[in-house]
Amino acid sequence: MNKREFLKTAAALVAGSVLKLVARSETAAATPRTNWAGNLTYSTSNLQTPATLDEVRAAVKSASRLRALGSRHSFNAIADSTHEQISLAQLKEMTLDETAHTVTVGGGVTYAELAPWLDAKGYALHNLASLPGITVAGACATATHGSGLHNGNLATAVAAVELVTADGGLVELKRERDGEQFLGAVVGLGAMGVVTRTTLDVQPTYKVAQAVYQGLSFEELGKHFEEIFASGYSVSVFTDWQNRRAEQMWVKRRLKEGDANQWAPEIYGAKLAKEKLHPLAGHPTENVTDQLGIPGPWYDRLPHFRIGQTPSGGNELQTEYLVPWASGWEAVLAVEKLREKIGPHILITELRTIAADRLWMSTAYQRASLAIHFTWKPQWPEVRQVLPLIEAQLRPFHPRPHWGKLFTLQAAQLEPCYSQLPIFRALAARYDPEGKFRNAFVRANLY
Ligand SMILES: Cc1cc2nc3c(=O)[nH]c(=O)nc-3n(C[C@H](O)[C@H](O)[C@H](O)COP(=O)(O)OP(=O)(O)OC[C@H]3O[C@@H](n4cnc5c(N)ncnc54)[C@H](O)[C@@H]3O)c2cc1C
């Protein structure tokens, strides 16, 4: 299959949605607009790029159907629209409130823009995803996460959101003031409105050092699952599911003043790496953040990939399921039974942990979680056959798929995982009575 056919097929089949390929309008651009990975061609060429809040409000008011678009890093059709998309890439305001310990960012700001700016002012966020180049609004909308037993996902740092509702109205929701509505709107999946400003909690800046350990056997991983994930502020374990072992274990530690910053030469049989490693064999290590225990700013260690460099591999697909932390190892073993089916298509799996939260549609809602992530070769027809097998193995653990990655679970299987879904729909109906923000992905997976 050539690239064009691949893009078309993936767009049509993506993520259990009933996305249909639409006839391209006469105004369609010559170059198709795709997501970051290139596996999805957006179904409209109609992209609004307002420069001010008033222009956002006017664009939303006049649209018949509309989806907000962030930095296009989702792998499924969650940001797609057959009518109009709106990008807030021009809304780049960043305002620090040192009394409230918060920063407020415009809808187009990415973590790559925010983090160094914040650090230069002496502040930090509690965590970051593996890559910094995603928008704050888009990441929080899908409950994007990093790792850490005590770290909530990125949306848990949200203290307030401002959104433009379907009629062009402006709503501000604050954590301290708006209780349930706030908890429902933060992981909004783009269904509540267009987020024009997000206010995040900040803390004094800190340094992080990371080191990589190689060759962790599944036997030791299973025996010391909790200790291994507790061995750093943020820990990631990488495996390709072959040979009952994890190739790499990335440990990120927050350094305190006077910290000796010493790294054991071995953890449970895994050896401290002596040179920098990429999670994907053969990929350039210039792209990854410094390892070898070298201290650095939080924003240049918590993500795996450096600002301005290609994250991950680029030519890939991604899937991720969150399961209860308490049965995390059992879930890993259930997936491992499929190693022969997974093997030909996997680039790498990453295991991470996320603290429980109270955000209604968060994948970690009231559930401390283990995230089992898959970076796949760009082979959607084959990967699409494997996903239902993984989902069947994970069924006893009530898996919650990452909202921005590929999955084939149906709405009937998602519904029992989200007890607040009925009131989420009711809240969305309040801001968007006619379903202006409801695209095929939202309809297929939430309705
Ligand atoms: C290489 C790579 C690495 C990744 N690593 C991680 C990781 O470490 N952890 C993790 O959890 N995920 C990870 N992801 C997934 C990614 O974080 C999510 O898909 C995230 O939602 C992408 O944000 P975005 O800005 O690209 O938004 P988009 O993908 O463009 O949109 C995502 C959703 O946000 C909504 N949205 C965007 N902007 C707004 C707005 N202003 N108002 C309302 N809704 C809005 C969209 O409508 C859509 O529903 C990774 C993805 C890639 C490609």
Short mmCIF file of C-alpha atoms and ligand atoms in Angstrom, two decimals:
data_model
loop_
_atom_site.label_atom_id
_atom_site.label_comp_id
_atom_site.label_asym_id
_atom_site.label_seq_id
_atom_site.Cartn_x
_atom_site.Cartn_y
_atom_site.Cartn_z
CA MET A 1 0.00 0.00 0.00
CA ASN A 2 1.46 3.39 -0.87
CA LYS A 3 1.48 6.29 1.58
CA ARG A 4 -1.61 7.93 0.10
CA GLU A 5 -3.65 4.74 0.30
CA PHE A 6 -2.37 4.14 3.85
CA LEU A 7 -3.47 7.60 4.97
CA LYS A 8 -6.89 7.13 3.42
CA THR A 9 -7.43 3.68 4.90
CA ALA A 10 -6.25 4.68 8.36
CA ALA A 11 -8.48 7.73 8.32
CA ALA A 12 -11.45 5.61 7.42
CA LEU A 13 -10.89 2.93 10.02
CA VAL A 14 -9.34 4.82 12.84
CA ALA A 15 -10.11 4.16 16.50
CA GLY A 16 -13.44 2.41 16.41
CA SER A 17 -15.10 5.53 15.13
CA VAL A 18 -17.39 5.49 12.16
CA LEU A 19 -15.38 8.15 10.43
CA LYS A 20 -16.22 8.21 6.76
CA LEU A 21 -14.06 9.54 4.03
CA VAL A 22 -15.86 12.57 2.78
CA ALA A 23 -15.71 13.93 -0.70
CA ARG A 24 -13.15 16.69 -0.61
CA SER A 25 -14.67 20.08 -1.07
CA GLU A 26 -13.75 22.25 -3.99
CA THR A 27 -11.75 24.46 -1.66
CA ALA A 28 -9.64 21.52 -0.49
CA ALA A 29 -5.97 22.31 -0.33
CA ALA A 30 -3.68 20.46 -2.72
CA THR A 31 -1.68 19.04 0.18
CA PRO A 32 -3.87 17.04 2.56
CA ARG A 33 -3.85 18.23 6.16
CA THR A 34 -2.84 15.37 8.42
CA ASN A 35 -2.13 14.71 12.06
CA TRP A 36 1.47 14.60 13.30
CA ALA A 37 1.96 10.90 12.55
CA GLY A 38 0.39 11.23 9.11
CA ASN A 39 -1.99 8.30 9.69
CA LEU A 40 -5.07 10.54 9.61
CA THR A 41 -6.10 13.04 6.95
CA TYR A 42 -8.52 15.55 8.42
CA SER A 43 -11.94 15.47 6.80
CA THR A 44 -12.17 19.20 6.22
CA SER A 45 -9.93 21.77 4.62
CA ASN A 46 -11.78 24.46 6.53
CA LEU A 47 -9.43 25.55 9.30
CA GLN A 48 -10.12 28.75 11.24
CA THR A 49 -7.09 30.50 12.74
CA PRO A 50 -8.39 33.39 14.85
CA ALA A 51 -5.90 35.84 16.37
CA THR A 52 -7.99 37.19 19.25
CA LEU A 53 -10.55 35.99 21.77
CA ASP A 54 -13.27 37.97 19.99
CA GLU A 55 -12.38 36.29 16.70
CA VAL A 56 -12.60 32.88 18.41
CA ARG A 57 -16.05 33.74 19.77
CA ALA A 58 -17.25 34.95 16.37
CA ALA A 59 -15.87 31.87 14.60
CA VAL A 60 -17.49 29.49 17.08
CA LYS A 61 -20.81 31.31 16.95
CA SER A 62 -21.03 31.22 13.18
CA ALA A 63 -19.89 27.59 12.71
CA SER A 64 -22.45 24.84 12.26
CA ARG A 65 -20.07 22.11 13.46
CA LEU A 66 -16.57 22.66 14.76
CA ARG A 67 -13.67 20.92 16.51
CA ALA A 68 -10.74 22.57 18.23
CA LEU A 69 -7.37 21.45 16.93
CA GLY A 70 -4.23 21.50 19.09
CA SER A 71 -0.79 20.54 17.81
CA ARG A 72 -2.28 17.52 15.92
CA HIS A 73 -0.50 14.86 18.00
CA SER A 74 -3.52 12.60 18.54
CA PHE A 75 -3.46 9.40 16.55
CA ASN A 76 -7.21 8.94 16.24
CA ALA A 77 -10.03 11.10 14.91
CA ILE A 78 -10.76 12.90 18.21
CA ALA A 79 -9.80 16.31 16.75
CA ASP A 80 -11.32 15.70 13.33
CA SER A 81 -14.31 17.44 11.80
CA THR A 82 -16.20 17.10 8.56
CA HIS A 83 -17.14 20.80 8.76
CA GLU A 84 -14.66 23.11 10.46
CA GLN A 85 -11.64 23.01 12.73
CA ILE A 86 -10.32 25.91 14.76
CA SER A 87 -6.68 26.32 15.76
CA LEU A 88 -5.75 28.73 18.54
CA ALA A 89 -2.08 28.65 17.53
CA GLN A 90 -2.02 32.47 17.58
CA LEU A 91 -3.24 32.71 21.19
CA LYS A 92 0.14 32.63 22.92
CA GLU A 93 -0.39 34.65 26.08
CA MET A 94 1.40 33.46 29.25
CA THR A 95 0.78 35.20 32.60
CA LEU A 96 2.37 34.19 35.87
CA ASP A 97 0.55 34.92 39.15
CA GLU A 98 3.19 34.59 41.86
CA THR A 99 0.65 35.15 44.62
CA ALA A 100 -1.72 32.42 43.49
CA HIS A 101 1.15 30.18 42.30
CA THR A 102 -0.47 29.74 38.92
CA VAL A 103 0.27 30.45 35.29
CA THR A 104 -2.45 31.21 32.74
CA VAL A 105 -1.79 30.28 29.12
CA GLY A 106 -3.60 30.97 25.87
CA GLY A 107 -5.20 28.13 23.92
CA GLY A 108 -2.28 27.86 21.50
CA VAL A 109 0.56 27.58 24.02
CA THR A 110 2.61 24.36 24.02
CA TYR A 111 4.55 22.94 26.96
CA ALA A 112 7.70 23.51 24.86
CA GLU A 113 6.92 27.24 24.93
CA LEU A 114 5.66 27.40 28.50
CA ALA A 115 8.24 25.29 30.36
CA PRO A 116 11.51 27.20 29.67
CA TRP A 117 9.69 30.53 30.15
CA LEU A 118 8.32 29.37 33.50
CA ASP A 119 11.67 27.93 34.58
CA ALA A 120 13.41 31.23 33.81
CA LYS A 121 11.01 32.89 36.26
CA GLY A 122 11.83 30.30 38.95
CA TYR A 123 8.79 28.05 38.56
CA ALA A 124 7.91 24.57 37.34
CA LEU A 125 5.02 22.22 36.60
CA HIS A 126 4.60 18.96 38.49
CA ASN A 127 5.10 16.75 35.44
CA LEU A 128 5.27 16.56 31.65
CA ALA A 129 4.48 14.02 28.93
CA SER A 130 7.21 12.21 26.97
CA LEU A 131 7.27 15.09 24.48
CA PRO A 132 6.98 18.83 25.15
CA GLY A 133 5.60 19.98 21.78
CA ILE A 134 1.88 19.50 22.52
CA THR A 135 -0.57 22.21 23.49
CA VAL A 136 -1.66 22.56 27.10
CA ALA A 137 -5.31 22.68 25.96
CA GLY A 138 -5.03 19.60 23.73
CA ALA A 139 -3.08 17.59 26.30
CA CYS A 140 -5.50 18.35 29.14
CA ALA A 141 -8.49 17.60 26.88
CA THR A 142 -7.32 13.97 26.51
CA ALA A 143 -5.86 13.42 30.03
CA THR A 144 -2.32 13.25 28.71
CA HIS A 145 0.09 12.00 31.37
CA GLY A 146 3.71 11.43 32.25
CA SER A 147 4.74 8.93 34.91
CA GLY A 148 5.09 8.78 38.69
CA LEU A 149 3.22 6.90 41.42
CA HIS A 150 2.33 10.20 43.06
CA ASN A 151 1.90 12.29 39.92
CA GLY A 152 -1.54 12.96 38.52
CA ASN A 153 -1.87 13.46 34.77
CA LEU A 154 -1.22 16.89 33.25
CA ALA A 155 -4.89 17.91 33.58
CA THR A 156 -4.66 17.59 37.37
CA ALA A 157 -2.55 20.78 37.39
CA VAL A 158 -5.48 22.76 35.95
CA ALA A 159 -6.83 25.36 38.40
CA ALA A 160 -9.18 27.12 35.95
CA VAL A 161 -10.34 26.97 32.34
CA GLU A 162 -11.94 29.59 30.14
CA LEU A 163 -13.99 28.25 27.26
CA VAL A 164 -16.05 29.55 24.41
CA THR A 165 -19.39 27.75 24.31
CA ALA A 166 -21.42 26.87 21.22
CA ASP A 167 -23.28 30.21 21.13
CA GLY A 168 -20.02 32.17 21.33
CA GLY A 169 -20.47 32.80 25.07
CA LEU A 170 -17.54 32.81 27.46
CA VAL A 171 -17.47 30.60 30.57
CA GLU A 172 -14.79 30.48 33.23
CA LEU A 173 -14.64 27.49 35.54
CA LYS A 174 -12.45 27.50 38.64
CA ARG A 175 -11.46 24.50 40.71
CA GLU A 176 -12.06 26.33 44.00
CA ARG A 177 -15.41 27.78 42.95
CA ASP A 178 -17.16 25.57 40.45
CA GLY A 179 -16.80 22.08 41.92
CA GLU A 180 -18.52 19.45 39.79
CA GLN A 181 -18.75 21.53 36.61
CA PHE A 182 -15.04 22.17 36.76
CA LEU A 183 -14.28 18.47 37.31
CA GLY A 184 -16.42 17.63 34.28
CA ALA A 185 -15.00 20.23 31.93
CA VAL A 186 -11.23 19.86 32.36
CA VAL A 187 -10.79 16.57 30.49
CA GLY A 188 -13.38 17.84 28.03
CA LEU A 189 -12.43 15.78 24.94
CA GLY A 190 -13.15 18.90 22.91
CA ALA A 191 -16.86 18.43 23.61
CA MET A 192 -17.46 21.29 26.06
CA GLY A 193 -16.26 24.16 23.94
CA VAL A 194 -13.08 25.80 22.73
CA VAL A 195 -10.64 26.33 25.60
CA THR A 196 -9.14 29.79 25.21
CA ARG A 197 -7.21 29.98 28.49
CA THR A 198 -5.97 27.38 30.96
CA THR A 199 -4.64 28.21 34.42
CA LEU A 200 -2.13 25.73 35.85
CA ASP A 201 -0.67 25.25 39.31
CA VAL A 202 3.04 26.01 39.49
CA GLN A 203 5.69 25.26 42.12
CA PRO A 204 9.24 26.46 42.68
CA THR A 205 11.56 25.23 39.96
CA TYR A 206 13.56 22.07 40.60
CA LYS A 207 16.25 19.96 39.04
CA VAL A 208 15.89 16.38 37.83
CA ALA A 209 18.50 13.76 36.98
CA GLN A 210 17.70 10.67 34.98
CA ALA A 211 19.51 7.41 34.37
CA VAL A 212 18.68 4.38 32.30
CA TYR A 213 19.04 0.77 33.43
CA GLN A 214 19.24 -2.02 30.88
CA GLY A 215 18.06 -5.62 30.90
CA LEU A 216 15.39 -5.96 33.59
CA SER A 217 13.99 -9.50 33.61
CA PHE A 218 10.22 -9.94 33.86
CA GLU A 219 10.86 -12.19 36.84
CA GLU A 220 12.47 -9.33 38.79
CA LEU A 221 10.00 -6.78 37.43
CA GLY A 222 7.08 -8.91 38.69
CA LYS A 223 8.69 -9.55 42.07
CA HIS A 224 9.54 -5.89 42.69
CA PHE A 225 6.88 -4.12 40.64
CA GLU A 226 6.07 -1.52 43.28
CA GLU A 227 9.68 -0.88 44.35
CA ILE A 228 10.73 -0.43 40.73
CA PHE A 229 8.07 2.17 39.99
CA ALA A 230 8.80 3.82 43.36
CA SER A 231 12.52 4.08 42.58
CA GLY A 232 12.18 7.56 41.09
CA TYR A 233 9.86 10.58 40.89
CA SER A 234 8.93 9.32 37.40
CA VAL A 235 9.77 5.83 36.13
CA SER A 236 9.20 4.27 32.70
CA VAL A 237 9.84 0.64 31.80
CA PHE A 238 10.29 -0.24 28.11
CA THR A 239 9.78 -3.71 26.64
CA ASP A 240 9.20 -5.21 23.20
CA TRP A 241 7.49 -8.18 24.94
CA GLN A 242 10.11 -10.61 23.69
CA ASN A 243 12.40 -12.73 25.89
CA ARG A 244 10.52 -11.97 29.13
CA ARG A 245 12.48 -8.84 29.82
CA ALA A 246 12.36 -5.08 29.70
CA GLU A 247 15.18 -3.60 27.65
CA GLN A 248 15.26 -0.27 29.44
CA MET A 249 14.10 1.32 32.66
CA TRP A 250 14.24 5.13 32.81
CA VAL A 251 14.44 6.55 36.34
CA LYS A 252 13.93 10.30 36.81
CA ARG A 253 14.73 11.69 40.26
CA ARG A 254 13.96 15.12 41.64
CA LEU A 255 17.08 16.48 43.23
CA LYS A 256 17.06 18.33 46.51
CA GLU A 257 19.68 20.81 47.67
CA GLY A 258 22.81 18.90 48.63
CA ASP A 259 21.55 15.62 47.12
CA ALA A 260 24.44 13.21 46.46
CA ASN A 261 22.84 12.19 43.14
CA GLN A 262 24.27 8.69 43.29
CA TRP A 263 23.04 5.87 41.09
CA ALA A 264 23.40 2.21 42.00
CA PRO A 265 25.33 0.32 39.30
CA GLU A 266 22.55 -2.28 39.25
CA ILE A 267 18.84 -2.45 40.18
CA TYR A 268 17.32 -5.95 40.41
CA GLY A 269 19.83 -7.25 37.89
CA ALA A 270 19.38 -4.35 35.43
CA LYS A 271 22.64 -2.52 34.72
CA LEU A 272 23.19 1.23 34.77
CA ALA A 273 23.72 2.38 31.17
CA LYS A 274 27.05 4.03 30.47
CA GLU A 275 25.92 5.82 27.35
CA LYS A 276 22.81 7.72 26.29
CA LEU A 277 19.99 5.57 24.87
CA HIS A 278 16.88 6.17 22.76
CA PRO A 279 13.87 4.01 23.65
CA LEU A 280 13.76 2.89 20.00
CA ALA A 281 16.90 1.03 18.96
CA GLY A 282 18.87 2.83 16.25
CA HIS A 283 17.19 6.23 16.67
CA PRO A 284 19.32 9.36 17.25
CA THR A 285 20.17 9.97 20.88
CA GLU A 286 20.47 13.75 20.23
CA ASN A 287 16.68 13.71 20.35
CA VAL A 288 16.42 12.44 23.92
CA THR A 289 16.90 14.39 27.13
CA ASP A 290 20.19 13.96 29.00
CA GLN A 291 20.66 10.78 30.97
CA LEU A 292 23.71 9.38 32.86
CA GLY A 293 22.53 11.12 36.05
CA ILE A 294 23.44 14.58 34.74
CA PRO A 295 21.25 17.09 36.58
CA GLY A 296 19.17 19.48 34.51
CA PRO A 297 16.01 21.58 34.59
CA TRP A 298 12.74 19.68 35.18
CA TYR A 299 11.50 20.42 31.64
CA ASP A 300 14.63 18.95 30.05
CA ARG A 301 14.48 15.65 31.99
CA LEU A 302 10.82 14.78 32.71
CA PRO A 303 10.01 14.42 28.98
CA HIS A 304 11.99 11.72 27.19
CA PHE A 305 12.38 13.92 24.11
CA ARG A 306 14.03 17.31 23.91
CA ILE A 307 12.34 20.53 22.89
CA GLY A 308 12.67 21.08 19.16
CA GLN A 309 13.70 17.49 18.36
CA THR A 310 11.61 14.73 16.78
CA PRO A 311 9.93 12.80 19.59
CA SER A 312 9.67 9.02 19.47
CA GLY A 313 10.23 7.62 15.95
CA GLY A 314 7.88 9.74 13.82
CA ASN A 315 6.71 7.01 11.48
CA GLU A 316 4.48 5.15 13.92
CA LEU A 317 1.11 4.54 15.51
CA GLN A 318 0.32 4.60 19.21
CA THR A 319 -2.12 2.85 21.55
CA GLU A 320 -2.37 2.95 25.34
CA TYR A 321 -4.60 1.41 27.99
CA LEU A 322 -4.82 2.44 31.64
CA VAL A 323 -5.60 -0.34 34.11
CA PRO A 324 -5.80 -0.26 37.92
CA TRP A 325 -2.34 0.04 39.44
CA ALA A 326 -3.19 -2.66 41.99
CA SER A 327 -3.57 -5.28 39.24
CA GLY A 328 -0.97 -3.75 36.93
CA TRP A 329 1.45 -6.67 36.88
CA GLU A 330 -1.37 -9.17 36.28
CA ALA A 331 -2.46 -7.01 33.32
CA VAL A 332 1.09 -6.98 31.93
CA LEU A 333 1.22 -10.77 32.13
CA ALA A 334 -2.15 -11.01 30.37
CA VAL A 335 -0.79 -8.91 27.47
CA GLU A 336 2.48 -10.84 27.42
CA LYS A 337 0.52 -13.96 26.39
CA LEU A 338 0.10 -12.20 23.02
CA ARG A 339 3.85 -11.61 22.52
CA GLU A 340 3.92 -13.60 19.28
CA LYS A 341 1.04 -11.63 17.79
CA ILE A 342 2.40 -8.29 19.05
CA GLY A 343 6.02 -8.98 18.11
CA PRO A 344 5.94 -8.37 14.34
CA HIS A 345 4.24 -4.95 14.67
CA ILE A 346 5.62 -3.43 17.86
CA LEU A 347 8.37 -0.83 18.01
CA ILE A 348 8.27 -0.54 21.81
CA THR A 349 5.93 -0.71 24.81
CA GLU A 350 6.24 1.70 27.72
CA LEU A 351 4.82 1.10 31.21
CA ARG A 352 4.10 4.18 33.33
CA THR A 353 2.11 5.02 36.47
CA ILE A 354 -0.47 7.76 37.09
CA ALA A 355 -2.02 8.83 40.41
CA ALA A 356 -5.81 8.75 40.76
CA ASP A 357 -7.74 11.97 40.17
CA ARG A 358 -11.28 13.36 40.27
CA LEU A 359 -11.66 14.59 36.69
CA TRP A 360 -14.74 12.84 35.28
CA MET A 361 -13.42 11.69 31.91
CA SER A 362 -9.82 11.23 33.00
CA THR A 363 -8.36 7.82 32.25
CA ALA A 364 -7.17 7.84 35.89
CA TYR A 365 -10.56 8.90 37.33
CA GLN A 366 -10.67 7.59 40.93
CA ARG A 367 -8.13 4.96 39.96
CA ALA A 368 -4.36 4.88 40.52
CA SER A 369 -3.25 3.46 37.19
CA LEU A 370 -0.65 1.58 35.26
CA ALA A 371 -0.51 2.73 31.63
CA ILE A 372 0.45 0.07 29.08
CA HIS A 373 1.53 1.91 25.96
CA PHE A 374 2.34 0.52 22.50
CA THR A 375 4.34 2.32 19.83
CA TRP A 376 3.51 0.41 16.66
CA LYS A 377 5.05 0.24 13.22
CA PRO A 378 2.84 2.19 10.78
CA GLN A 379 0.88 -0.95 9.84
CA TRP A 380 -2.70 -0.03 10.65
CA PRO A 381 -4.43 -2.99 8.94
CA GLU A 382 -2.29 -5.41 10.98
CA VAL A 383 -2.33 -3.38 14.21
CA ARG A 384 -6.09 -3.13 13.92
CA GLN A 385 -6.28 -6.93 14.10
CA VAL A 386 -4.10 -7.08 17.21
CA LEU A 387 -5.88 -4.36 19.25
CA PRO A 388 -9.07 -6.40 19.89
CA LEU A 389 -6.92 -9.27 21.14
CA ILE A 390 -5.12 -6.99 23.61
CA GLU A 391 -8.42 -5.42 24.62
CA ALA A 392 -9.88 -8.90 25.26
CA GLN A 393 -6.90 -9.83 27.44
CA LEU A 394 -7.30 -6.59 29.39
CA ARG A 395 -11.10 -6.84 29.75
CA PRO A 396 -10.95 -8.20 33.33
CA PHE A 397 -9.04 -5.02 34.27
CA HIS A 398 -11.59 -2.61 32.74
CA PRO A 399 -9.06 -0.89 30.47
CA ARG A 400 -9.50 2.81 29.72
CA PRO A 401 -7.90 3.63 26.36
CA HIS A 402 -5.94 6.88 25.99
CA TRP A 403 -8.39 9.30 24.39
CA GLY A 404 -5.81 10.49 21.85
CA LYS A 405 -4.48 7.12 20.69
CA LEU A 406 -5.79 4.21 18.63
CA PHE A 407 -8.21 1.67 20.08
CA THR A 408 -11.06 -0.52 18.91
CA LEU A 409 -13.13 -0.75 22.12
CA GLN A 410 -16.74 0.16 21.49
CA ALA A 411 -18.86 2.70 23.37
CA ALA A 412 -20.67 -0.10 25.22
CA GLN A 413 -17.34 -1.22 26.65
CA LEU A 414 -16.21 2.31 27.53
CA GLU A 415 -19.41 3.34 29.28
CA PRO A 416 -18.98 1.09 32.38
CA CYS A 417 -15.46 2.52 32.84
CA TYR A 418 -16.77 6.08 33.25
CA SER A 419 -19.41 6.39 35.96
CA GLN A 420 -19.70 10.13 35.32
CA LEU A 421 -20.38 9.78 31.59
CA PRO A 422 -24.14 10.53 31.89
CA ILE A 423 -23.50 13.79 33.74
CA PHE A 424 -20.62 14.61 31.38
CA ARG A 425 -23.12 14.38 28.50
CA ALA A 426 -25.55 16.59 30.42
CA LEU A 427 -22.82 19.19 31.09
CA ALA A 428 -21.78 19.14 27.42
CA ALA A 429 -25.42 19.66 26.44
CA ARG A 430 -25.56 22.74 28.65
CA TYR A 431 -22.64 24.40 26.83
CA ASP A 432 -23.47 22.91 23.46
CA PRO A 433 -27.21 22.07 23.21
CA GLU A 434 -27.16 21.33 19.46
CA GLY A 435 -24.00 19.20 19.43
CA LYS A 436 -21.86 21.70 17.50
CA PHE A 437 -18.68 20.24 19.03
CA ARG A 438 -19.77 16.60 18.68
CA ASN A 439 -17.77 14.95 15.91
CA ALA A 440 -17.91 11.33 14.71
CA PHE A 441 -15.35 10.23 17.34
CA VAL A 442 -17.36 11.73 20.19
CA ARG A 443 -20.65 10.38 18.86
CA ALA A 444 -19.24 6.89 18.34
CA ASN A 445 -17.44 6.62 21.65
CA LEU A 446 -19.51 8.63 24.11
CA TYR A 447 -23.09 8.56 22.74
C1 LIG B 1 5.21 11.32 19.71
C2 LIG B 1 4.06 11.39 20.65
C3 LIG B 1 4.29 11.18 22.01
C4 LIG B 1 3.21 11.23 22.90
N1 LIG B 1 3.49 11.06 24.23
C5 LIG B 1 2.47 11.07 25.13
C6 LIG B 1 2.72 10.89 26.52
O1 LIG B 1 3.85 10.83 26.97
N2 LIG B 1 1.64 10.82 27.34
C7 LIG B 1 0.38 10.89 26.88
O2 LIG B 1 -0.55 10.77 27.69
N3 LIG B 1 0.11 11.13 25.57
C8 LIG B 1 1.12 11.22 24.70
N4 LIG B 1 0.86 11.46 23.38
C9 LIG B 1 -0.52 11.76 22.97
C10 LIG B 1 -0.80 13.27 23.03
O3 LIG B 1 -0.32 13.81 24.22
C11 LIG B 1 -2.31 13.53 23.00
O4 LIG B 1 -2.84 13.00 21.84
C12 LIG B 1 -2.65 15.03 23.11
O5 LIG B 1 -4.04 15.18 23.24
C13 LIG B 1 -2.15 15.82 21.91
O6 LIG B 1 -2.35 17.20 22.11
P1 LIG B 1 -2.48 18.18 20.87
O7 LIG B 1 -2.16 19.56 21.33
O8 LIG B 1 -1.70 17.67 19.73
O9 LIG B 1 -4.03 18.11 20.57
P2 LIG B 1 -4.80 17.47 19.31
O10 LIG B 1 -4.30 16.10 19.09
O11 LIG B 1 -4.76 18.41 18.19
O12 LIG B 1 -6.28 17.42 19.90
C14 LIG B 1 -6.58 16.54 20.97
C15 LIG B 1 -7.94 16.86 21.58
O13 LIG B 1 -7.87 18.11 22.25
C16 LIG B 1 -8.92 18.94 21.79
N5 LIG B 1 -8.44 20.32 21.83
C17 LIG B 1 -7.28 20.80 21.35
N6 LIG B 1 -7.22 22.11 21.58
C18 LIG B 1 -8.36 22.46 22.22
C19 LIG B 1 -8.91 23.68 22.70
N7 LIG B 1 -8.25 24.84 22.60
N8 LIG B 1 -10.13 23.65 23.27
C20 LIG B 1 -10.81 22.50 23.40
N9 LIG B 1 -10.35 21.32 22.97
C21 LIG B 1 -9.14 21.31 22.39
C22 LIG B 1 -9.22 18.46 20.38
O14 LIG B 1 -10.52 18.83 19.96
C23 LIG B 1 -9.07 16.98 20.55
O15 LIG B 1 -10.25 16.46 21.12
C24 LIG B 1 1.89 11.46 22.44
C25 LIG B 1 1.67 11.69 21.08
C26 LIG B 1 2.75 11.67 20.19
C27 LIG B 1 2.51 11.93 18.75
#
